[in-house]
């Protein structure tokens, strides 16, 4: 948990500080985020679940440091910079083949560390202009 979740959150927080600095300087920033799911449910369900996971990141940004990113996320004002979230939902398409997709095998399809690692979001790119 500490090596993965906490360490990655700390990296994310550092990236957000750099992004905030760029936005304050007037630079437009785009975050490209992938969403994933374990293979337990149907492909359509898992793709929608991946989209919701990406939306959770955007919701997190709305609340981060008392809403410091809000002006950059929700504006049509061309006088300030923008933070854009580009979504790439993969659902279960990229899930490891060894992860169970059986509803009757909850121990492996839901509760195993391997299945848990498939339920994630990943920032795969940051572009700025």
Coordinates of C-alpha atoms in Angstrom, one line a residue:
X1 CA 0.0 0.0 0.0
X2 CA 2.7 2.5 1.0
X3 CA 5.0 1.6 -1.9
X4 CA 2.2 1.9 -4.5
X5 CA -0.8 4.0 -3.4
X6 CA 0.9 6.5 -1.1
X7 CA 4.0 6.9 -3.3
X8 CA 2.0 7.4 -6.4
X9 CA -0.3 9.9 -4.7
X10 CA 2.8 11.9 -3.6
X11 CA 4.0 11.9 -7.2
X12 CA 0.6 13.0 -8.4
X13 CA 0.6 15.8 -5.8
X14 CA 4.0 17.0 -7.0
X15 CA 2.8 17.0 -10.6
X16 CA -0.3 19.0 -9.7
X17 CA 2.0 21.6 -8.0
X18 CA 4.0 21.9 -11.3
X19 CA 0.8 22.1 -13.4
X20 CA -0.6 24.8 -11.1
X21 CA 2.6 26.8 -11.6
X22 CA 2.2 26.5 -15.3
X23 CA -1.4 27.5 -15.3
X24 CA -0.7 30.6 -13.2
X25 CA 2.0 31.6 -15.7
X26 CA -0.7 31.4 -18.5
X27 CA 0.2 28.1 -20.0
X28 CA -2.6 25.8 -21.2
X29 CA -2.2 22.2 -19.9
X30 CA -3.7 18.9 -21.0
X31 CA -3.7 15.8 -18.9
X32 CA -4.2 12.6 -20.8
X33 CA -5.7 10.0 -18.4
X34 CA -6.3 6.3 -19.0
X35 CA -8.9 4.5 -17.0
X36 CA -8.8 0.7 -16.4
X37 CA -11.0 -2.0 -14.9
X38 CA -10.7 -5.6 -13.8
X39 CA -12.3 -8.1 -16.2
X40 CA -15.1 -9.1 -13.8
X41 CA -18.1 -7.5 -15.6
X42 CA -19.2 -6.9 -19.2
X43 CA -17.0 -4.9 -21.6
X44 CA -19.5 -2.1 -21.8
X45 CA -19.9 -1.9 -18.1
X46 CA -16.1 -1.9 -17.6
X47 CA -15.6 0.8 -20.2
X48 CA -18.2 3.0 -18.4
X49 CA -16.5 2.3 -15.1
X50 CA -13.2 3.4 -16.5
X51 CA -14.8 6.7 -17.6
X52 CA -16.2 7.1 -14.1
X53 CA -12.8 6.6 -12.7
X54 CA -11.4 9.3 -14.9
X55 CA -14.3 11.6 -13.8
X56 CA -13.2 10.9 -10.2
X57 CA -9.8 12.4 -11.0
X58 CA -11.5 15.5 -12.4
X59 CA -13.8 15.7 -9.3
X60 CA -10.6 15.4 -7.2
X61 CA -9.1 18.4 -9.1
X62 CA -12.3 20.5 -8.4
X63 CA -11.8 20.0 -4.7
X64 CA -8.0 20.0 -4.6
X65 CA -6.7 22.7 -2.2
X66 CA -10.1 24.2 -1.8
X67 CA -10.8 24.3 -5.5
X68 CA -7.6 26.0 -6.7
X69 CA -8.0 24.3 -10.2
X70 CA -11.7 25.3 -10.7
X71 CA -11.1 28.5 -12.7
X72 CA -8.8 26.5 -15.1
X73 CA -11.2 23.5 -15.4
X74 CA -14.6 25.2 -15.9
X75 CA -14.2 28.3 -17.9
X76 CA -14.9 29.7 -21.3
X77 CA -12.8 32.8 -20.4
X78 CA -10.1 33.1 -23.0
X79 CA -8.1 35.5 -20.8
X80 CA -6.9 32.7 -18.5
X81 CA -5.2 29.4 -19.1
X82 CA -7.1 26.1 -19.2
X83 CA -6.6 22.7 -17.8
X84 CA -8.1 20.0 -20.1
X85 CA -8.7 16.4 -19.2
X86 CA -8.4 14.0 -22.2
X87 CA -10.1 10.7 -21.4
X88 CA -8.9 7.3 -22.7
X89 CA -11.1 4.5 -21.2
X90 CA -9.8 1.0 -21.7
X91 CA -12.2 -0.9 -19.5
X92 CA -10.9 -4.4 -19.2
X93 CA -9.1 -4.4 -22.6
X94 CA -5.7 -4.0 -21.0
X95 CA -6.3 -6.2 -17.9
X96 CA -3.7 -8.9 -17.2
X97 CA -4.7 -12.2 -18.6
X98 CA -4.2 -13.9 -15.3
X99 CA -6.9 -12.0 -13.5
X100 CA -10.1 -14.0 -12.9
X101 CA -13.3 -12.7 -14.5
X102 CA -15.6 -15.2 -12.8
X103 CA -18.3 -13.9 -10.6
X104 CA -18.3 -17.2 -8.7
X105 CA -14.6 -16.6 -7.8
X106 CA -14.8 -13.4 -5.8
X107 CA -11.6 -14.2 -3.9
X108 CA -9.6 -13.9 -7.2
X109 CA -11.8 -11.7 -9.3
X110 CA -12.4 -8.9 -6.8
X111 CA -10.3 -9.3 -3.6
X112 CA -7.0 -10.5 -5.0
X113 CA -4.1 -8.0 -5.2
X114 CA -3.9 -8.8 -8.9
X115 CA -7.5 -7.8 -9.5
X116 CA -7.1 -4.7 -7.4
X117 CA -4.2 -3.5 -9.5
X118 CA -6.3 -3.5 -12.6
X119 CA -8.8 -1.0 -11.1
X120 CA -6.9 2.3 -11.7
X121 CA -6.3 5.5 -13.5
X122 CA -3.0 6.5 -15.0
X123 CA -1.8 9.8 -16.3
X124 CA -0.1 8.9 -19.5
X125 CA 0.7 12.3 -20.8
X126 CA 0.9 16.0 -19.9
X127 CA 1.1 18.5 -22.7
X128 CA 1.3 22.3 -22.5
X129 CA 1.4 25.2 -24.8

